Structures are given as structure tokens and as C-alpha cells.
């Protein structure tokens, strides 16, 4: 007999309820005063020194037999009444506990009835009502999983583009530095340091974002598994677990929804392309060793060359 059925039975008949644990009697024992309580743990945990028990209801003292609580007289009348009541609450077709209600037919049904006369998708049952929460949650979680995976792919692609751009810029910087190695060694080092400093923050952001999306994917997978398990449980008619966990599942769906909706996809901030210009005056003895340097955007290269030609 399931705990849910016992609770339903207890609510229907308070005489089946232990005054201590407030649940259906389990092996009820009778004290000297005539009151009954569950053998364990309701009586075993209140045994006093000298093997005595004070009745939790009337405080009448009962001296236990040498064997302790288990040797007290069992309330067989109450045991038979509980057994008979439990039999009344069994499905006549399948012999299982009547754990839920079919609202369409206005009758109590057992889990097997969901596949025999009270199909979950055709009848309005407690199971089908819980499925109204579980199925959308499962679909939303699957969608969030796909969305997070796509965003992670996009993020990794942006990272690849940024890395390629960084490598290209680094080659340009080194190529420019090679044309006058001794003179521009200090400038080359400075430019590379600036590049790495600019990219350090972006690299960190990509790593953190990737880690966050991986966390979202992991959560979505876990909650998808929970949704599938609750779906299976609901289809079996085992509603207690579904009822207990559905709120947590809904909160998980809402949390992932907010997590993804709050995203802002930013483009990688590449440093401006630079080219190192060496402005060489006309070769003469007075100009040797007096090279001058200017850092300009790459697009200005042709303009600078044209300007030099015009001035010459």
C-alpha cells in the first residue's frame, strides 16, 4: 500500500490515524489505558526508566512486559479495520491502489487504468493535468539546449575569426619591424605589447562566456533528463514524485530562459591595423642615423607614398 493511499485513507477516517505520528497506524499496540499507538517509533522512543511508558494522550502510566514494547497487546480489531479499508481502495480491475482521480469519469483510478479505459491523453486525470506542466517544460528545455549550443558555436566562430585576425596583424607588425630591425626593435616590442593587452580582455571574455554556455548546456541536459523522467513517472500514474518536483522543474525552465534572454552578443574588439612607416630623407652624410618613425593606419600607406612622389 502506497504512502499516498494511506494518507488518503487516514484523511477519510481519523480513527485510523496514530495520535503521535499522525499517519495510518503501523502495528498498533494497546496501552493499559486502552489508547493505541504505532509500535515503532511512536512507542519505542518514549520508553521511560524502569520500563514504563506514559500515555501521550491521557498520561496514564503503563508498565511494559519483560519483552518491551513489542510484547504489548496488538490492537487486532484496528489492524483488521485498516486492512479492510485498504482492500476497499484497491482497483477492482487491476488490484492496485486507487491513487488518482479521473475527472472525466468522476472515479478513482489506479496507474494501470491510465492504459485501460482512462487513457492519459483522452481523459482528464490528475496525471494528465501534471503532464500539462511537464511536456511544455521538456520542449522548452530542448529548445534552450539547442539555442545555447548555437550561441556557443557562434561564440567559438567569433573567437576563431579574432585569432586569425590577431595572427595576421602580428605578422604585419613583425614584417614591418624586420625592414629595419635594429632601429625599430623598441617600437616592435611596444606594438606587440599593446596588441596583447588589447586582446587579453577579449580572450578572457570568450573563455568566461564559453564556460557559461557550457554550464547552461549541462543544466539543460540535466533538467531535460528530469523532465523525461517525470514524463515517464506521470505516464505510470506515480504522481507524488511529479507533484513534488514540478515546481523545481518550472523554476529551472524560468532560470534558463532568463539566463539566455539576458544575453548580449558583442563583436570581438580587434585592434586597429597598423603599419610601421620609416620615413627616409634623401641619402646624404648629414642624414645617416637620423631615421624618423610614424605609426599610421594601413589604409594611409598608398596616400603617404603618393604624397612622397608628389613632393619629390
PDB file of C-alpha atoms in Angstrom:
ATOM      1  CA  UNK A   1       0.000   0.000   0.000  1.00  0.00           C
ATOM      2  CA  UNK A   2       1.499   3.313  -1.039  1.00  0.00           C
ATOM      3  CA  UNK A   3       2.021   6.196   1.386  1.00  0.00           C
ATOM      4  CA  UNK A   4      -0.305   8.383  -0.716  1.00  0.00           C
ATOM      5  CA  UNK A   5      -3.155   5.892  -0.382  1.00  0.00           C
ATOM      6  CA  UNK A   6      -2.541   5.571   3.373  1.00  0.00           C
ATOM      7  CA  UNK A   7      -2.700   9.357   3.721  1.00  0.00           C
ATOM      8  CA  UNK A   8      -5.945   9.490   1.726  1.00  0.00           C
ATOM      9  CA  UNK A   9      -7.398   6.709   3.846  1.00  0.00           C
ATOM     10  CA  UNK A  10      -6.347   8.483   7.057  1.00  0.00           C
ATOM     11  CA  UNK A  11      -7.995  11.711   5.967  1.00  0.00           C
ATOM     12  CA  UNK A  12     -11.197   9.795   5.237  1.00  0.00           C
ATOM     13  CA  UNK A  13     -11.234   8.057   8.651  1.00  0.00           C
ATOM     14  CA  UNK A  14      -9.391   9.729  11.541  1.00  0.00           C
ATOM     15  CA  UNK A  15      -9.807   6.582  13.639  1.00  0.00           C
ATOM     16  CA  UNK A  16      -7.019   5.045  11.532  1.00  0.00           C
ATOM     17  CA  UNK A  17      -4.610   7.843  12.473  1.00  0.00           C
ATOM     18  CA  UNK A  18      -1.942   7.456  15.144  1.00  0.00           C
ATOM     19  CA  UNK A  19      -2.183  10.472  17.522  1.00  0.00           C
ATOM     20  CA  UNK A  20       1.634  10.675  17.712  1.00  0.00           C
ATOM     21  CA  UNK A  21       2.879  10.476  14.104  1.00  0.00           C
ATOM     22  CA  UNK A  22      -0.481  11.491  12.539  1.00  0.00           C
ATOM     23  CA  UNK A  23      -0.137   8.702   9.978  1.00  0.00           C
ATOM     24  CA  UNK A  24      -2.032   5.464   9.442  1.00  0.00           C
ATOM     25  CA  UNK A  25      -1.329   3.046  12.286  1.00  0.00           C
ATOM     26  CA  UNK A  26       1.610   0.676  11.802  1.00  0.00           C
ATOM     27  CA  UNK A  27       1.367  -2.402  14.046  1.00  0.00           C
ATOM     28  CA  UNK A  28      -0.730  -0.583  16.697  1.00  0.00           C
ATOM     29  CA  UNK A  29      -0.126  -1.575  20.337  1.00  0.00           C
ATOM     30  CA  UNK A  30      -2.628  -1.065  23.177  1.00  0.00           C
ATOM     31  CA  UNK A  31      -1.598   0.580  26.468  1.00  0.00           C
ATOM     32  CA  UNK A  32      -3.194  -0.078  29.869  1.00  0.00           C
ATOM     33  CA  UNK A  33      -5.494   2.914  29.414  1.00  0.00           C
ATOM     34  CA  UNK A  34      -6.863   1.488  26.141  1.00  0.00           C
ATOM     35  CA  UNK A  35      -5.261   4.004  23.800  1.00  0.00           C
ATOM     36  CA  UNK A  36      -3.358   2.647  20.780  1.00  0.00           C
ATOM     37  CA  UNK A  37      -0.175   3.899  19.102  1.00  0.00           C
ATOM     38  CA  UNK A  38       2.301   2.693  16.479  1.00  0.00           C
ATOM     39  CA  UNK A  39       4.807   0.246  17.933  1.00  0.00           C
ATOM     40  CA  UNK A  40       7.807   1.878  16.274  1.00  0.00           C
ATOM     41  CA  UNK A  41       8.894   4.609  16.548  1.00  0.00           C
ATOM     42  CA  UNK A  42       5.942   6.208  18.352  1.00  0.00           C
ATOM     43  CA  UNK A  43       6.122   3.996  21.485  1.00  0.00           C
ATOM     44  CA  UNK A  44       9.719   2.746  21.378  1.00  0.00           C
ATOM     45  CA  UNK A  45      11.115   6.264  21.571  1.00  0.00           C
ATOM     46  CA  UNK A  46       9.113   7.330  24.653  1.00  0.00           C
ATOM     47  CA  UNK A  47      10.031   4.398  26.938  1.00  0.00           C
ATOM     48  CA  UNK A  48      10.976   5.790  30.365  1.00  0.00           C
ATOM     49  CA  UNK A  49      13.308   4.408  33.026  1.00  0.00           C
ATOM     50  CA  UNK A  50      12.095   1.273  34.825  1.00  0.00           C
ATOM     51  CA  UNK A  51      10.488   0.110  31.549  1.00  0.00           C
ATOM     52  CA  UNK A  52       7.456   2.400  31.793  1.00  0.00           C
ATOM     53  CA  UNK A  53       5.506   4.442  29.254  1.00  0.00           C
ATOM     54  CA  UNK A  54       3.298   7.466  29.923  1.00  0.00           C
ATOM     55  CA  UNK A  55       0.325   7.544  27.519  1.00  0.00           C
ATOM     56  CA  UNK A  56       0.782  10.505  25.107  1.00  0.00           C
ATOM     57  CA  UNK A  57      -2.975  11.223  25.349  1.00  0.00           C
ATOM     58  CA  UNK A  58      -4.085  10.692  28.954  1.00  0.00           C
ATOM     59  CA  UNK A  59      -0.685  10.348  30.744  1.00  0.00           C
ATOM     60  CA  UNK A  60      -1.743   7.040  32.303  1.00  0.00           C
ATOM     61  CA  UNK A  61       1.357   5.013  33.111  1.00  0.00           C
ATOM     62  CA  UNK A  62       1.848   1.549  31.591  1.00  0.00           C
ATOM     63  CA  UNK A  63       4.463  -0.901  32.821  1.00  0.00           C
ATOM     64  CA  UNK A  64       5.954  -2.793  29.881  1.00  0.00           C
ATOM     65  CA  UNK A  65       6.275  -6.592  29.878  1.00  0.00           C
ATOM     66  CA  UNK A  66       9.803  -8.077  30.011  1.00  0.00           C
ATOM     67  CA  UNK A  67       9.992  -8.149  26.200  1.00  0.00           C
ATOM     68  CA  UNK A  68       9.394  -4.410  25.930  1.00  0.00           C
ATOM     69  CA  UNK A  69       7.042  -2.572  23.569  1.00  0.00           C
ATOM     70  CA  UNK A  70       6.836  -5.425  21.075  1.00  0.00           C
ATOM     71  CA  UNK A  71       5.252  -7.656  23.766  1.00  0.00           C
ATOM     72  CA  UNK A  72       2.327  -5.262  24.334  1.00  0.00           C
ATOM     73  CA  UNK A  73      -1.058  -6.475  23.115  1.00  0.00           C
ATOM     74  CA  UNK A  74      -1.624  -5.643  19.411  1.00  0.00           C
ATOM     75  CA  UNK A  75      -4.887  -3.932  18.506  1.00  0.00           C
ATOM     76  CA  UNK A  76      -6.104  -6.649  16.116  1.00  0.00           C
ATOM     77  CA  UNK A  77      -9.513  -5.011  15.706  1.00  0.00           C
ATOM     78  CA  UNK A  78      -7.843  -1.852  14.408  1.00  0.00           C
ATOM     79  CA  UNK A  79      -5.431  -3.855  12.239  1.00  0.00           C
ATOM     80  CA  UNK A  80      -8.343  -5.721  10.588  1.00  0.00           C
ATOM     81  CA  UNK A  81     -10.283  -2.484  10.067  1.00  0.00           C
ATOM     82  CA  UNK A  82      -7.301  -0.850   8.372  1.00  0.00           C
ATOM     83  CA  UNK A  83      -6.762  -3.922   6.190  1.00  0.00           C
ATOM     84  CA  UNK A  84     -10.431  -3.964   5.166  1.00  0.00           C
ATOM     85  CA  UNK A  85     -10.352  -0.240   4.364  1.00  0.00           C
ATOM     86  CA  UNK A  86      -7.266  -0.738   2.234  1.00  0.00           C
ATOM     87  CA  UNK A  87      -8.977  -3.508   0.291  1.00  0.00           C
ATOM     88  CA  UNK A  88     -11.859  -1.146  -0.470  1.00  0.00           C
ATOM     89  CA  UNK A  89      -9.374   1.271  -2.002  1.00  0.00           C
ATOM     90  CA  UNK A  90      -7.944  -1.180  -4.496  1.00  0.00           C
ATOM     91  CA  UNK A  91      -8.815  -1.113  -8.189  1.00  0.00           C
ATOM     92  CA  UNK A  92     -11.319  -3.910  -8.903  1.00  0.00           C
ATOM     93  CA  UNK A  93      -9.855  -4.373 -12.390  1.00  0.00           C
ATOM     94  CA  UNK A  94      -6.134  -4.357 -11.644  1.00  0.00           C
ATOM     95  CA  UNK A  95      -5.788  -4.877  -7.880  1.00  0.00           C
ATOM     96  CA  UNK A  96      -3.622  -1.770  -7.462  1.00  0.00           C
ATOM     97  CA  UNK A  97      -4.128   1.236  -5.183  1.00  0.00           C
ATOM     98  CA  UNK A  98      -6.588   3.880  -6.393  1.00  0.00           C
ATOM     99  CA  UNK A  99      -4.052   6.704  -6.270  1.00  0.00           C
ATOM    100  CA  UNK A 100      -5.656   9.314  -8.551  1.00  0.00           C
ATOM    101  CA  UNK A 101      -8.902  10.602  -9.964  1.00  0.00           C
ATOM    102  CA  UNK A 102     -10.298  10.622 -13.491  1.00  0.00           C
ATOM    103  CA  UNK A 103     -12.265  13.869 -13.701  1.00  0.00           C
ATOM    104  CA  UNK A 104     -13.853  12.838 -16.998  1.00  0.00           C
ATOM    105  CA  UNK A 105     -15.451   9.757 -15.417  1.00  0.00           C
ATOM    106  CA  UNK A 106     -15.534  11.148 -11.830  1.00  0.00           C
ATOM    107  CA  UNK A 107     -13.999   7.972 -10.386  1.00  0.00           C
ATOM    108  CA  UNK A 108     -10.838   6.966  -8.581  1.00  0.00           C
ATOM    109  CA  UNK A 109      -8.392   5.015 -10.727  1.00  0.00           C
ATOM    110  CA  UNK A 110      -5.063   3.172 -10.407  1.00  0.00           C
ATOM    111  CA  UNK A 111      -1.924   3.663 -12.564  1.00  0.00           C
ATOM    112  CA  UNK A 112      -2.842   0.768 -14.849  1.00  0.00           C
ATOM    113  CA  UNK A 113      -6.203   2.372 -15.589  1.00  0.00           C
ATOM    114  CA  UNK A 114      -4.294   5.075 -17.498  1.00  0.00           C
ATOM    115  CA  UNK A 115      -3.707   2.477 -20.217  1.00  0.00           C
ATOM    116  CA  UNK A 116      -7.034   0.694 -19.864  1.00  0.00           C
ATOM    117  CA  UNK A 117     -10.163   2.808 -20.223  1.00  0.00           C
ATOM    118  CA  UNK A 118      -8.813   6.099 -18.862  1.00  0.00           C
ATOM    119  CA  UNK A 119      -6.027   6.883 -21.324  1.00  0.00           C
ATOM    120  CA  UNK A 120      -3.921   9.813 -20.225  1.00  0.00           C
ATOM    121  CA  UNK A 121      -4.245  11.761 -23.491  1.00  0.00           C
ATOM    122  CA  UNK A 122      -8.010  11.114 -23.835  1.00  0.00           C
ATOM    123  CA  UNK A 123      -9.271  11.591 -20.273  1.00  0.00           C
ATOM    124  CA  UNK A 124      -8.897  14.456 -17.844  1.00  0.00           C
ATOM    125  CA  UNK A 125      -6.963  12.854 -14.980  1.00  0.00           C
ATOM    126  CA  UNK A 126      -4.631  14.063 -12.256  1.00  0.00           C
ATOM    127  CA  UNK A 127      -1.809  12.571 -14.315  1.00  0.00           C
ATOM    128  CA  UNK A 128      -2.804  14.439 -17.487  1.00  0.00           C
ATOM    129  CA  UNK A 129      -3.027  17.704 -15.565  1.00  0.00           C
ATOM    130  CA  UNK A 130       0.512  17.267 -14.287  1.00  0.00           C
ATOM    131  CA  UNK A 131       1.618  16.431 -17.831  1.00  0.00           C
ATOM    132  CA  UNK A 132       0.450  19.926 -18.828  1.00  0.00           C
ATOM    133  CA  UNK A 133       3.407  21.220 -16.806  1.00  0.00           C
ATOM    134  CA  UNK A 134       5.943  18.540 -17.703  1.00  0.00           C
ATOM    135  CA  UNK A 135       5.554  18.403 -21.502  1.00  0.00           C
ATOM    136  CA  UNK A 136       5.977  22.165 -22.144  1.00  0.00           C
ATOM    137  CA  UNK A 137       8.922  22.173 -19.742  1.00  0.00           C
ATOM    138  CA  UNK A 138      10.563  19.350 -21.680  1.00  0.00           C
ATOM    139  CA  UNK A 139      10.022  21.144 -25.005  1.00  0.00           C
ATOM    140  CA  UNK A 140      11.338  24.451 -23.650  1.00  0.00           C
ATOM    141  CA  UNK A 141      14.411  22.790 -22.192  1.00  0.00           C
ATOM    142  CA  UNK A 142      15.176  21.112 -25.513  1.00  0.00           C
ATOM    143  CA  UNK A 143      14.801  24.468 -27.294  1.00  0.00           C
ATOM    144  CA  UNK A 144      17.051  26.223 -24.756  1.00  0.00           C
ATOM    145  CA  UNK A 145      19.597  23.443 -25.183  1.00  0.00           C
ATOM    146  CA  UNK A 146      19.655  23.996 -28.943  1.00  0.00           C
ATOM    147  CA  UNK A 147      19.760  27.775 -28.528  1.00  0.00           C
ATOM    148  CA  UNK A 148      22.687  27.648 -26.102  1.00  0.00           C
ATOM    149  CA  UNK A 149      24.536  25.204 -28.380  1.00  0.00           C
ATOM    150  CA  UNK A 150      24.076  27.520 -31.372  1.00  0.00           C
ATOM    151  CA  UNK A 151      25.275  30.517 -29.400  1.00  0.00           C
ATOM    152  CA  UNK A 152      28.315  28.585 -28.220  1.00  0.00           C
ATOM    153  CA  UNK A 153      29.111  27.643 -31.847  1.00  0.00           C
ATOM    154  CA  UNK A 154      28.760  31.309 -32.857  1.00  0.00           C
ATOM    155  CA  UNK A 155      30.991  32.369 -29.990  1.00  0.00           C
ATOM    156  CA  UNK A 156      33.692  29.862 -30.959  1.00  0.00           C
ATOM    157  CA  UNK A 157      33.492  31.034 -34.575  1.00  0.00           C
ATOM    158  CA  UNK A 158      33.953  34.641 -33.461  1.00  0.00           C
ATOM    159  CA  UNK A 159      36.927  33.532 -31.409  1.00  0.00           C
ATOM    160  CA  UNK A 160      38.430  31.823 -34.471  1.00  0.00           C
ATOM    161  CA  UNK A 161      37.991  34.988 -36.544  1.00  0.00           C
ATOM    162  CA  UNK A 162      39.568  37.064 -33.830  1.00  0.00           C
ATOM    163  CA  UNK A 163      42.511  34.653 -33.553  1.00  0.00           C
ATOM    164  CA  UNK A 164      43.086  34.692 -37.305  1.00  0.00           C
ATOM    165  CA  UNK A 165      42.914  38.482 -37.338  1.00  0.00           C
ATOM    166  CA  UNK A 166      45.333  38.664 -34.448  1.00  0.00           C
ATOM    167  CA  UNK A 167      47.799  36.353 -36.191  1.00  0.00           C
ATOM    168  CA  UNK A 168      47.598  38.429 -39.365  1.00  0.00           C
ATOM    169  CA  UNK A 169      48.222  41.658 -37.501  1.00  0.00           C
ATOM    170  CA  UNK A 170      51.133  40.088 -35.672  1.00  0.00           C
ATOM    171  CA  UNK A 171      52.740  39.052 -38.976  1.00  0.00           C
ATOM    172  CA  UNK A 172      52.328  42.562 -40.366  1.00  0.00           C
ATOM    173  CA  UNK A 173      53.919  44.048 -37.289  1.00  0.00           C
ATOM    174  CA  UNK A 174      56.864  41.624 -37.467  1.00  0.00           C
ATOM    175  CA  UNK A 175      57.276  42.163 -41.225  1.00  0.00           C
ATOM    176  CA  UNK A 176      57.445  45.925 -40.767  1.00  0.00           C
ATOM    177  CA  UNK A 177      59.892  45.528 -37.894  1.00  0.00           C
ATOM    178  CA  UNK A 178      62.158  43.245 -39.981  1.00  0.00           C
ATOM    179  CA  UNK A 179      62.793  46.009 -42.537  1.00  0.00           C
ATOM    180  CA  UNK A 180      64.784  47.958 -40.035  1.00  0.00           C
ATOM    181  CA  UNK A 181      65.437  45.537 -37.174  1.00  0.00           C
ATOM    182  CA  UNK A 182      67.971  47.474 -35.205  1.00  0.00           C
ATOM    183  CA  UNK A 183      66.185  50.801 -35.466  1.00  0.00           C
ATOM    184  CA  UNK A 184      62.641  49.608 -34.694  1.00  0.00           C
ATOM    185  CA  UNK A 185      63.236  46.847 -32.103  1.00  0.00           C
ATOM    186  CA  UNK A 186      61.826  49.014 -29.333  1.00  0.00           C
ATOM    187  CA  UNK A 187      58.805  50.007 -31.451  1.00  0.00           C
ATOM    188  CA  UNK A 188      58.078  46.405 -32.410  1.00  0.00           C
ATOM    189  CA  UNK A 189      58.064  45.352 -28.764  1.00  0.00           C
ATOM    190  CA  UNK A 190      55.746  48.196 -27.829  1.00  0.00           C
ATOM    191  CA  UNK A 191      53.269  47.382 -30.602  1.00  0.00           C
ATOM    192  CA  UNK A 192      53.144  43.699 -29.658  1.00  0.00           C
ATOM    193  CA  UNK A 193      52.591  44.584 -26.015  1.00  0.00           C
ATOM    194  CA  UNK A 194      49.711  46.854 -26.963  1.00  0.00           C
ATOM    195  CA  UNK A 195      48.208  44.111 -29.120  1.00  0.00           C
ATOM    196  CA  UNK A 196      48.365  41.529 -26.362  1.00  0.00           C
ATOM    197  CA  UNK A 197      46.964  43.939 -23.816  1.00  0.00           C
ATOM    198  CA  UNK A 198      44.043  44.787 -26.093  1.00  0.00           C
ATOM    199  CA  UNK A 199      43.264  41.137 -26.735  1.00  0.00           C
ATOM    200  CA  UNK A 200      43.741  39.881 -23.169  1.00  0.00           C
ATOM    201  CA  UNK A 201      40.346  41.185 -22.044  1.00  0.00           C
ATOM    202  CA  UNK A 202      38.589  39.747 -25.106  1.00  0.00           C
ATOM    203  CA  UNK A 203      40.215  36.339 -24.654  1.00  0.00           C
ATOM    204  CA  UNK A 204      39.065  36.319 -21.035  1.00  0.00           C
ATOM    205  CA  UNK A 205      35.547  37.279 -22.084  1.00  0.00           C
ATOM    206  CA  UNK A 206      35.389  34.496 -24.655  1.00  0.00           C
ATOM    207  CA  UNK A 207      36.604  31.967 -22.088  1.00  0.00           C
ATOM    208  CA  UNK A 208      34.068  33.103 -19.490  1.00  0.00           C
ATOM    209  CA  UNK A 209      31.190  33.186 -21.994  1.00  0.00           C
ATOM    210  CA  UNK A 210      32.087  29.745 -23.338  1.00  0.00           C
ATOM    211  CA  UNK A 211      32.206  28.379 -19.809  1.00  0.00           C
ATOM    212  CA  UNK A 212      28.824  29.939 -19.025  1.00  0.00           C
ATOM    213  CA  UNK A 213      27.162  28.454 -22.104  1.00  0.00           C
ATOM    214  CA  UNK A 214      28.686  25.079 -21.323  1.00  0.00           C
ATOM    215  CA  UNK A 215      27.161  25.393 -17.862  1.00  0.00           C
ATOM    216  CA  UNK A 216      23.768  26.268 -19.386  1.00  0.00           C
ATOM    217  CA  UNK A 217      24.002  23.256 -21.704  1.00  0.00           C
ATOM    218  CA  UNK A 218      24.870  20.993 -18.778  1.00  0.00           C
ATOM    219  CA  UNK A 219      21.934  22.337 -16.748  1.00  0.00           C
ATOM    220  CA  UNK A 220      19.597  21.974 -19.732  1.00  0.00           C
ATOM    221  CA  UNK A 221      20.702  18.370 -20.179  1.00  0.00           C
ATOM    222  CA  UNK A 222      20.152  17.594 -16.515  1.00  0.00           C
ATOM    223  CA  UNK A 223      16.716  19.230 -16.463  1.00  0.00           C
ATOM    224  CA  UNK A 224      15.804  17.525 -19.751  1.00  0.00           C
ATOM    225  CA  UNK A 225      16.612  14.210 -18.107  1.00  0.00           C
ATOM    226  CA  UNK A 226      14.461  15.196 -15.131  1.00  0.00           C
ATOM    227  CA  UNK A 227      11.606  16.192 -17.463  1.00  0.00           C
ATOM    228  CA  UNK A 228      11.839  12.878 -19.303  1.00  0.00           C
ATOM    229  CA  UNK A 229      11.858  11.003 -16.013  1.00  0.00           C
ATOM    230  CA  UNK A 230       8.826  12.938 -14.720  1.00  0.00           C
ATOM    231  CA  UNK A 231       7.034  12.332 -18.006  1.00  0.00           C
ATOM    232  CA  UNK A 232       7.601   8.595 -17.629  1.00  0.00           C
ATOM    233  CA  UNK A 233       6.566   8.770 -13.979  1.00  0.00           C
ATOM    234  CA  UNK A 234       3.380  10.679 -14.832  1.00  0.00           C
ATOM    235  CA  UNK A 235       2.514   8.208 -17.564  1.00  0.00           C
ATOM    236  CA  UNK A 236       2.778   5.446 -14.976  1.00  0.00           C
ATOM    237  CA  UNK A 237       0.445   7.399 -12.729  1.00  0.00           C
ATOM    238  CA  UNK A 238       3.029   7.802  -9.974  1.00  0.00           C
ATOM    239  CA  UNK A 239       2.075  11.381  -9.280  1.00  0.00           C
ATOM    240  CA  UNK A 240       3.649  12.073  -5.938  1.00  0.00           C
ATOM    241  CA  UNK A 241       7.180  12.469  -7.311  1.00  0.00           C
ATOM    242  CA  UNK A 242       5.912  14.560 -10.237  1.00  0.00           C
ATOM    243  CA  UNK A 243       3.889  16.825  -7.920  1.00  0.00           C
ATOM    244  CA  UNK A 244       6.878  17.269  -5.620  1.00  0.00           C
ATOM    245  CA  UNK A 245       9.395  18.044  -8.387  1.00  0.00           C
ATOM    246  CA  UNK A 246       7.316  20.008 -10.910  1.00  0.00           C
ATOM    247  CA  UNK A 247       7.847  23.366  -9.180  1.00  0.00           C
ATOM    248  CA  UNK A 248      11.598  22.851  -9.196  1.00  0.00           C
ATOM    249  CA  UNK A 249      11.415  21.947 -12.878  1.00  0.00           C
ATOM    250  CA  UNK A 250       9.402  25.074 -13.657  1.00  0.00           C
ATOM    251  CA  UNK A 251      11.920  27.203 -11.767  1.00  0.00           C
ATOM    252  CA  UNK A 252      14.750  25.601 -13.743  1.00  0.00           C
ATOM    253  CA  UNK A 253      12.985  26.390 -17.033  1.00  0.00           C
ATOM    254  CA  UNK A 254      12.429  30.005 -15.987  1.00  0.00           C
ATOM    255  CA  UNK A 255      16.019  30.340 -14.801  1.00  0.00           C
ATOM    256  CA  UNK A 256      17.445  29.089 -18.114  1.00  0.00           C
ATOM    257  CA  UNK A 257      15.004  31.296 -20.027  1.00  0.00           C
ATOM    258  CA  UNK A 258      16.172  34.383 -18.120  1.00  0.00           C
ATOM    259  CA  UNK A 259      19.794  33.318 -18.459  1.00  0.00           C
ATOM    260  CA  UNK A 260      19.525  33.141 -22.245  1.00  0.00           C
ATOM    261  CA  UNK A 261      17.225  36.161 -22.661  1.00  0.00           C
ATOM    262  CA  UNK A 262      19.639  38.344 -20.726  1.00  0.00           C
ATOM    263  CA  UNK A 263      22.456  37.654 -23.182  1.00  0.00           C
ATOM    264  CA  UNK A 264      24.065  40.354 -25.253  1.00  0.00           C
ATOM    265  CA  UNK A 265      26.273  39.101 -28.056  1.00  0.00           C
ATOM    266  CA  UNK A 266      29.110  41.520 -28.621  1.00  0.00           C
ATOM    267  CA  UNK A 267      31.533  41.546 -31.506  1.00  0.00           C
ATOM    268  CA  UNK A 268      35.233  40.980 -30.774  1.00  0.00           C
ATOM    269  CA  UNK A 269      37.145  44.204 -30.432  1.00  0.00           C
ATOM    270  CA  UNK A 270      40.099  43.829 -32.779  1.00  0.00           C
ATOM    271  CA  UNK A 271      42.856  46.405 -32.537  1.00  0.00           C
ATOM    272  CA  UNK A 272      43.163  48.793 -35.427  1.00  0.00           C
ATOM    273  CA  UNK A 273      45.500  47.528 -38.148  1.00  0.00           C
ATOM    274  CA  UNK A 274      48.768  49.391 -38.102  1.00  0.00           C
ATOM    275  CA  UNK A 275      51.722  49.685 -40.390  1.00  0.00           C
ATOM    276  CA  UNK A 276      55.114  50.962 -39.448  1.00  0.00           C
ATOM    277  CA  UNK A 277      56.448  53.636 -41.792  1.00  0.00           C
ATOM    278  CA  UNK A 278      60.101  54.537 -41.968  1.00  0.00           C
ATOM    279  CA  UNK A 279      60.492  57.978 -43.389  1.00  0.00           C
ATOM    280  CA  UNK A 280      63.917  58.154 -45.001  1.00  0.00           C
ATOM    281  CA  UNK A 281      65.218  61.551 -46.147  1.00  0.00           C
ATOM    282  CA  UNK A 282      67.448  61.842 -49.236  1.00  0.00           C
ATOM    283  CA  UNK A 283      70.636  59.867 -48.706  1.00  0.00           C
ATOM    284  CA  UNK A 284      73.379  62.226 -47.564  1.00  0.00           C
ATOM    285  CA  UNK A 285      76.076  62.102 -44.998  1.00  0.00           C
ATOM    286  CA  UNK A 286      74.215  64.547 -42.754  1.00  0.00           C
ATOM    287  CA  UNK A 287      71.079  62.309 -42.567  1.00  0.00           C
ATOM    288  CA  UNK A 288      72.708  58.995 -41.746  1.00  0.00           C
ATOM    289  CA  UNK A 289      71.405  57.573 -38.427  1.00  0.00           C
ATOM    290  CA  UNK A 290      68.507  60.028 -38.177  1.00  0.00           C
ATOM    291  CA  UNK A 291      65.615  57.858 -39.359  1.00  0.00           C
ATOM    292  CA  UNK A 292      62.169  59.079 -38.281  1.00  0.00           C
ATOM    293  CA  UNK A 293      59.161  56.825 -37.469  1.00  0.00           C
ATOM    294  CA  UNK A 294      55.407  57.342 -37.788  1.00  0.00           C
ATOM    295  CA  UNK A 295      52.558  54.892 -36.980  1.00  0.00           C
ATOM    296  CA  UNK A 296      49.609  55.265 -39.378  1.00  0.00           C
ATOM    297  CA  UNK A 297      46.521  53.237 -40.365  1.00  0.00           C
ATOM    298  CA  UNK A 298      47.232  50.679 -43.099  1.00  0.00           C
ATOM    299  CA  UNK A 299      44.842  52.471 -45.486  1.00  0.00           C
ATOM    300  CA  UNK A 300      47.053  55.538 -45.382  1.00  0.00           C
ATOM    301  CA  UNK A 301      50.024  53.681 -46.921  1.00  0.00           C
ATOM    302  CA  UNK A 302      49.186  54.477 -50.565  1.00  0.00           C
ATOM    303  CA  UNK A 303      48.311  58.087 -49.746  1.00  0.00           C
ATOM    304  CA  UNK A 304      51.644  58.566 -47.994  1.00  0.00           C
ATOM    305  CA  UNK A 305      53.552  57.058 -50.922  1.00  0.00           C
ATOM    306  CA  UNK A 306      51.686  59.258 -53.398  1.00  0.00           C
ATOM    307  CA  UNK A 307      52.453  62.310 -51.264  1.00  0.00           C
ATOM    308  CA  UNK A 308      56.158  61.416 -51.253  1.00  0.00           C
ATOM    309  CA  UNK A 309      56.174  61.067 -55.026  1.00  0.00           C
ATOM    310  CA  UNK A 310      54.467  64.460 -55.422  1.00  0.00           C
ATOM    311  CA  UNK A 311      56.954  66.195 -53.165  1.00  0.00           C
ATOM    312  CA  UNK A 312      59.907  64.642 -54.979  1.00  0.00           C
TER     313      UNK A 312
END
